[in-house]
Coordinates of C-alpha atoms in Angstrom, one line a residue:
M19 CA -0.1 -0.1 0.0
M20 CA 1.5 3.2 -0.8
K21 CA 2.4 5.5 1.8
K22 CA 0.5 9.1 2.3
E23 CA 2.1 12.2 2.6
A24 CA 0.4 12.9 6.1
R25 CA -2.8 11.3 8.3
V26 CA -5.6 13.8 7.6
I27 CA -8.4 14.2 9.8
A28 CA -11.1 16.7 9.3
L29 CA -12.9 18.2 12.4
Y30 CA -17.0 17.9 11.6
L31 CA -19.8 19.6 12.8
P32 CA -23.0 17.8 13.3
Q33 CA -25.1 20.6 13.8
Y34 CA -27.5 20.4 10.3
H35 CA -30.6 19.1 11.9
P36 CA -33.4 20.7 14.2
I37 CA -32.9 20.1 18.2
P38 CA -35.5 21.4 20.7
E39 CA -33.0 23.7 22.6
N40 CA -32.3 25.3 19.1
D41 CA -36.0 26.1 18.7
K42 CA -36.2 27.6 21.9
W43 CA -33.1 29.9 21.8
W44 CA -33.1 30.9 17.6
G45 CA -36.8 29.6 16.4
K46 CA -38.7 26.8 15.1
G47 CA -36.7 24.7 12.7
F48 CA -33.1 26.3 13.4
T49 CA -30.0 24.9 12.3
E50 CA -26.5 26.1 11.2
W51 CA -28.2 26.6 7.7
T52 CA -30.5 29.7 8.7
N53 CA -27.1 31.8 9.7
V54 CA -25.5 30.4 6.2
G55 CA -28.6 31.5 4.7
K56 CA -29.0 35.1 5.9
A57 CA -25.8 36.2 5.7
K58 CA -24.9 39.3 3.4
A59 CA -21.9 41.2 1.9
L60 CA -20.8 43.5 4.5
F61 CA -18.0 45.5 2.0
R62 CA -16.7 45.4 -1.3
G63 CA -15.4 41.8 -2.5
H64 CA -16.6 40.3 0.6
Y65 CA -17.6 36.6 -0.5
Q66 CA -21.4 36.1 0.9
P67 CA -23.4 34.6 0.8
R68 CA -22.1 31.0 0.6
I69 CA -24.0 28.5 -1.2
P70 CA -23.4 24.6 -1.0
A71 CA -22.9 23.1 -4.6
D72 CA -22.8 19.2 -4.8
L73 CA -24.1 18.1 -1.3
G74 CA -26.8 21.1 -1.1
Y75 CA -28.5 22.3 1.9
Y76 CA -28.4 19.1 3.7
D77 CA -30.0 17.4 6.7
L78 CA -27.7 15.0 8.7
R79 CA -30.4 12.7 9.5
V80 CA -30.2 11.6 6.4
S81 CA -28.1 8.8 5.7
E82 CA -27.2 9.2 2.0
T83 CA -25.7 12.8 3.0
R84 CA -23.4 11.0 5.7
I85 CA -22.7 8.7 3.0
A86 CA -21.7 11.0 0.7
Q87 CA -19.7 13.4 2.8
A88 CA -17.7 10.1 3.5
E89 CA -17.2 9.2 -0.1
M90 CA -16.1 12.9 -0.8
A91 CA -13.7 12.9 1.7
K92 CA -12.0 9.7 1.2
E93 CA -11.4 10.3 -2.5
Y94 CA -9.6 13.4 -1.9
G95 CA -7.1 12.1 0.7
V96 CA -9.1 12.7 4.3
E97 CA -8.5 10.0 6.3
G98 CA -11.8 10.1 8.8
F99 CA -13.9 12.8 10.4
C100 CA -13.4 14.0 14.1
Y101 CA -17.5 14.7 15.2
W102 CA -17.4 17.4 17.3
H103 CA -18.9 16.0 20.5
Y104 CA -21.1 17.6 23.3
W105 CA -21.4 16.3 26.7
F106 CA -22.2 19.2 29.2
G107 CA -22.2 16.9 32.5
N108 CA -25.1 15.2 34.5
G109 CA -25.5 13.4 31.5
K110 CA -26.8 16.2 29.0
R111 CA -25.8 15.7 25.2
L112 CA -26.3 18.1 22.2
I113 CA -26.7 17.1 18.5
E114 CA -25.5 13.7 19.1
R115 CA -28.1 11.9 16.5
P116 CA -26.2 12.0 13.7
F117 CA -23.2 10.3 15.3
N118 CA -25.3 7.9 17.2
E119 CA -26.5 7.0 13.7
V120 CA -23.3 6.6 12.6
I121 CA -22.5 4.1 15.1
A122 CA -25.8 2.3 15.3
S123 CA -26.1 1.8 11.4
G124 CA -22.0 1.2 10.4
E125 CA -22.5 3.6 7.8
P126 CA -20.4 5.2 6.3
D127 CA -17.7 2.7 6.4
F128 CA -15.5 5.5 7.1
P129 CA -13.2 6.2 10.0
F130 CA -13.9 8.7 13.1
C131 CA -13.0 10.0 16.1
L132 CA -14.4 12.1 18.7
A133 CA -13.8 15.6 19.9
W134 CA -15.3 16.9 23.1
A135 CA -16.3 20.3 22.9
N136 CA -16.3 21.3 26.8
E137 CA -17.2 24.7 26.4
T138 CA -20.0 26.6 27.5
W139 CA -22.2 28.3 25.3
K140 CA -23.2 31.6 24.8
G141 CA -25.3 33.9 22.7
F142 CA -23.0 35.7 20.5
D143 CA -20.5 32.8 19.6
H144 CA -23.5 31.3 18.5
G145 CA -25.4 34.2 16.6
L146 CA -27.3 36.0 19.0
K147 CA -26.5 39.6 20.0
N148 CA -25.6 38.9 23.6
R149 CA -23.4 36.9 25.6
N150 CA -25.8 35.1 27.7
V151 CA -24.9 31.7 28.7
L152 CA -27.3 29.1 26.9
I153 CA -25.8 26.0 28.2
E154 CA -23.0 25.6 30.8
Q155 CA -20.3 23.1 30.6
L156 CA -20.0 21.3 34.0
Y157 CA -17.6 19.2 35.7
P158 CA -19.8 17.0 38.4
G159 CA -17.0 14.6 39.3
V160 CA -15.9 11.4 38.9
E161 CA -19.3 9.4 38.5
D162 CA -20.2 11.5 35.4
Y163 CA -16.9 11.2 34.0
K164 CA -17.5 7.1 34.2
A165 CA -21.2 7.7 32.7
H166 CA -19.4 9.7 30.0
F167 CA -16.9 7.2 29.3
Y168 CA -19.7 4.4 28.5
E169 CA -21.8 6.7 26.7
V170 CA -19.0 6.6 23.8
L171 CA -17.5 3.2 24.8
P172 CA -19.2 1.4 21.8
A173 CA -17.6 4.2 19.9
L174 CA -14.1 3.6 21.1
K175 CA -14.2 0.0 20.2
D176 CA -15.8 0.3 16.7
K177 CA -13.6 -1.0 14.1
R178 CA -13.9 2.6 12.3
Y179 CA -12.5 4.6 15.4
I180 CA -9.2 6.1 14.3
K181 CA -6.4 5.3 16.5
V182 CA -2.7 6.6 17.5
D183 CA -0.4 4.0 18.5
G184 CA -3.2 1.5 19.0
K185 CA -5.1 3.7 20.9
P186 CA -8.4 5.5 20.3
L187 CA -7.8 9.2 19.4
F188 CA -9.9 11.7 22.0
M189 CA -9.5 15.2 21.3
I190 CA -10.4 17.7 24.6
Y191 CA -11.0 20.8 23.1
K192 CA -10.4 22.8 26.3
P193 CA -7.7 21.0 28.4
L194 CA -7.1 24.0 30.6
A195 CA -10.9 24.4 31.2
S196 CA -10.8 23.2 34.5
S197 CA -8.5 21.1 37.1
E198 CA -11.1 18.4 36.8
V199 CA -10.1 17.8 32.8
L200 CA -7.0 16.1 34.8
V201 CA -9.4 13.8 36.9
F202 CA -11.5 12.9 33.5
I203 CA -8.3 11.9 31.8
D204 CA -7.0 9.9 34.7
V205 CA -10.5 8.6 35.1
W206 CA -10.5 7.4 31.3
R207 CA -7.1 5.8 31.3
K208 CA -8.3 3.7 33.8
L209 CA -11.5 2.7 32.4
A210 CA -9.9 2.2 29.1
I211 CA -7.6 -0.6 30.3
E212 CA -10.5 -2.3 32.0
N213 CA -12.6 -2.4 29.2
G214 CA -10.2 -4.1 27.0
L215 CA -8.5 -1.2 25.5
I216 CA -4.7 -0.3 25.7
G217 CA -5.4 3.1 26.6
I218 CA -6.9 6.2 25.5
H219 CA -4.7 8.8 23.0
F220 CA -5.8 12.4 24.3
V221 CA -5.0 15.3 22.1
G222 CA -5.5 18.6 23.8
H223 CA -6.4 21.4 21.6
H224 CA -4.7 24.6 21.6
N225 CA -6.2 27.7 20.4
D226 CA -5.8 30.1 23.2
L227 CA -2.2 31.8 21.9
T228 CA -1.9 33.1 25.5
N229 CA -1.2 29.8 26.7
K230 CA 1.8 27.8 25.4
I231 CA 2.0 24.3 24.2
E232 CA 3.7 23.1 27.5
D233 CA 0.8 24.1 29.8
I234 CA -1.3 21.7 27.6
Q235 CA 1.2 19.0 27.7
R236 CA 1.2 19.2 31.7
T237 CA -2.2 18.2 31.7
G238 CA -1.3 15.0 30.7
V239 CA -2.2 14.6 27.0
D240 CA -0.3 12.4 24.5
A241 CA -0.3 15.2 22.1
V242 CA -1.5 18.8 21.5
N243 CA -3.4 19.9 18.5
T244 CA -2.3 23.5 17.3
T245 CA -4.9 25.9 15.8
R246 CA -3.2 29.4 14.9
L247 CA -6.0 31.3 13.6
N248 CA -5.1 34.7 15.2
N249 CA -1.5 34.1 15.5
Y250 CA -0.8 37.1 13.1
L251 CA -3.3 39.2 14.9
I252 CA -2.0 38.6 18.2
N253 CA 1.5 38.3 18.1
H254 CA 2.6 39.8 14.9
R255 CA 0.6 42.8 13.9
S256 CA 2.1 46.1 14.2
I257 CA 0.9 48.6 16.7
R258 CA 0.6 51.1 13.6
E259 CA -1.8 48.4 11.8
K260 CA -3.8 47.7 15.1
L261 CA -4.3 51.3 15.4
F262 CA -5.4 52.1 12.0
S263 CA -7.7 49.0 12.4
R264 CA -9.5 50.7 15.3
I265 CA -9.7 54.0 13.5
K266 CA -11.4 52.2 10.6
K267 CA -13.9 50.4 12.8
I268 CA -15.0 53.7 14.7
F269 CA -15.3 55.8 11.4
L270 CA -16.5 53.4 8.9
G271 CA -18.5 51.3 11.5
T272 CA -18.0 48.5 8.9
A273 CA -16.7 44.7 9.0
A274 CA -13.7 45.8 6.9
A275 CA -11.7 46.7 10.2
Y276 CA -11.5 43.2 10.9
A277 CA -11.1 41.9 7.3
I278 CA -7.6 40.6 6.6
P279 CA -6.1 38.9 3.6
Y280 CA -6.0 35.1 3.8
R281 CA -2.5 35.4 2.2
L282 CA -1.3 37.0 4.9
M283 CA -2.7 35.4 8.3
S284 CA -2.0 32.2 6.3
K285 CA 1.8 32.6 6.9
Y286 CA 1.4 32.4 10.5
F287 CA -0.8 29.4 11.2
L288 CA 2.2 27.3 11.6
V289 CA 4.9 27.4 13.9
P290 CA 7.9 25.1 12.5
K291 CA 9.6 25.1 15.8
E292 CA 6.4 23.8 17.6
D293 CA 4.7 21.8 14.8
R294 CA 7.6 19.7 13.6
Q295 CA 7.8 17.8 17.5
E296 CA 6.8 14.3 17.5
F297 CA 3.5 14.9 19.4
V298 CA 2.4 18.3 17.8
Y299 CA -0.8 17.9 15.5
P300 CA -0.9 21.0 13.4
S301 CA -4.3 22.3 11.6
I302 CA -4.7 23.4 8.3
I303 CA -7.4 26.2 7.7
P304 CA -9.1 26.6 4.6
G305 CA -10.6 30.1 5.4
W306 CA -12.6 32.2 7.7
D307 CA -15.5 34.1 8.3
H308 CA -17.7 34.5 11.1
T309 CA -20.0 37.1 10.0
A310 CA -22.6 34.9 9.0
R311 CA -23.0 34.4 12.9
S312 CA -22.0 37.9 14.3
G313 CA -22.7 40.1 11.8
R314 CA -20.4 42.8 11.6
E315 CA -18.3 41.8 14.6
G316 CA -17.0 38.8 12.8
M317 CA -13.5 38.2 11.5
V318 CA -13.2 38.0 7.7
L319 CA -10.4 36.5 5.9
T320 CA -10.2 37.7 2.7
N321 CA -9.5 36.7 -1.0
S322 CA -8.8 33.0 0.3
K323 CA -8.0 30.8 -2.7
P324 CA -7.4 27.3 -3.3
E325 CA -4.0 28.1 -4.3
Y326 CA -2.9 29.7 -1.3
F327 CA -5.0 27.0 0.6
E328 CA -2.6 24.7 -1.2
T329 CA 0.4 26.5 -0.4
H330 CA -0.6 26.0 3.4
V331 CA -1.2 22.7 2.8
K332 CA 2.2 21.8 1.3
E333 CA 3.9 23.7 4.4
A334 CA 2.2 21.5 6.8
V335 CA 3.0 18.3 5.0
D336 CA 6.5 19.2 5.0
L337 CA 6.3 19.7 9.0
V338 CA 5.3 16.3 9.7
K339 CA 7.4 14.2 7.3
E340 CA 10.1 13.3 9.4
K341 CA 7.6 11.9 11.9
D342 CA 6.7 8.4 12.7
E343 CA 3.9 7.3 10.1
E344 CA 1.3 7.3 13.5
H345 CA 2.0 10.5 14.3
K346 CA 1.9 12.4 10.9
I347 CA -1.1 13.9 11.6
I348 CA -2.7 17.1 10.5
F349 CA -6.5 18.3 11.7
I350 CA -8.5 20.3 9.0
K351 CA -10.3 22.9 11.2
S352 CA -13.4 22.0 9.5
W353 CA -15.1 20.1 7.2
N354 CA -18.5 21.8 7.3
E355 CA -18.5 24.6 9.5
W356 CA -20.4 26.9 6.8
A357 CA -21.3 29.7 9.1
E358 CA -17.6 30.2 9.9
G359 CA -16.7 30.4 6.3
N360 CA -14.2 27.5 7.5
Y361 CA -15.2 24.4 5.4
M362 CA -13.9 22.1 2.7
E363 CA -17.4 20.9 0.8
P364 CA -18.1 22.3 -2.6
D365 CA -19.8 25.6 -2.8
L366 CA -21.2 27.5 -6.1
K367 CA -17.7 29.6 -6.3
W368 CA -15.1 27.1 -5.8
G369 CA -16.5 23.6 -6.7
L370 CA -13.9 20.9 -5.9
K371 CA -11.5 23.1 -6.1
Y372 CA -10.0 23.3 -2.4
L373 CA -10.2 19.4 -1.9
E374 CA -8.2 19.3 -5.2
A375 CA -5.7 20.9 -4.0
L376 CA -5.5 19.1 -1.0
K377 CA -5.3 15.9 -2.9
R378 CA -2.4 16.9 -4.7
Q379 CA -0.6 17.4 -1.4
L380 CA -1.5 14.1 0.1
I381 CA -1.5 11.4 -2.6

């Protein structure tokens, strides 16, 4: 079998189906497509609205949609999907139906893993004009962590589950959110052994650049996934640029104050010294536009193009090429975060060009 240049795993949002909580918070029938469909161009050259092409405005309760997504991802070199997984404590889950049906049905026959989105939901982040808490992330203690483990154990034992060094990969979105995360990791490691697994390969997500990779490693995770969407803004933008951006915001009152070229930002998505480390798994980011959710307050990466993305992919692949085959992992920040302008699925503007760019660098 021909070796791939990297193990590319795409984060996957299972939000595209109605649930009672969304009906309550945003109105009957709300899904992420609601935000996508109402998006408008806010300045000259702003690419909105974004309209899906091949897969359409899908509903993830439809098994044919899930199969089509997997077949498309496989064709273009993606190893598997990493489904965002929501467990808020005391057994409370949200938008779990698509993944549960993947487990129960055995389809699609495509590798997967889970990423625990251990974060409190607030209105602004999800499209409302306030920062009120919608649902709080809790850490109730050991019994809850055990219940959580046994809830996902059938998935961890599924033959499709993605493994690293023989252990199922499980990502934690905010490993530094609470000291209880360390307890959680310890409990799960013990339960894994007790239930016939050789362990769990924990990956700590790193997207808060105020923390260091070493801070996440100290939680006891096995690896760190780096995502540096804001690296340029936080660490490399000059004082003059920051001041000019603020002046534009005050006097123009447009989202242009948050519009930054993708070609500039993407130069700072990767940090070779860090991402070459054996157990650091970098991320590649196809684009970003949060205005579908947050309107004029959203950040936009302008002039995103497949050729710029391909350059970014090539750089990421070069950073992992000397690693052990098991550890040549690169995460795509999202397969289908349409309301963040952060997706690989075809749209009417670019079609399959982003996927084709990915494939050229992998196979």
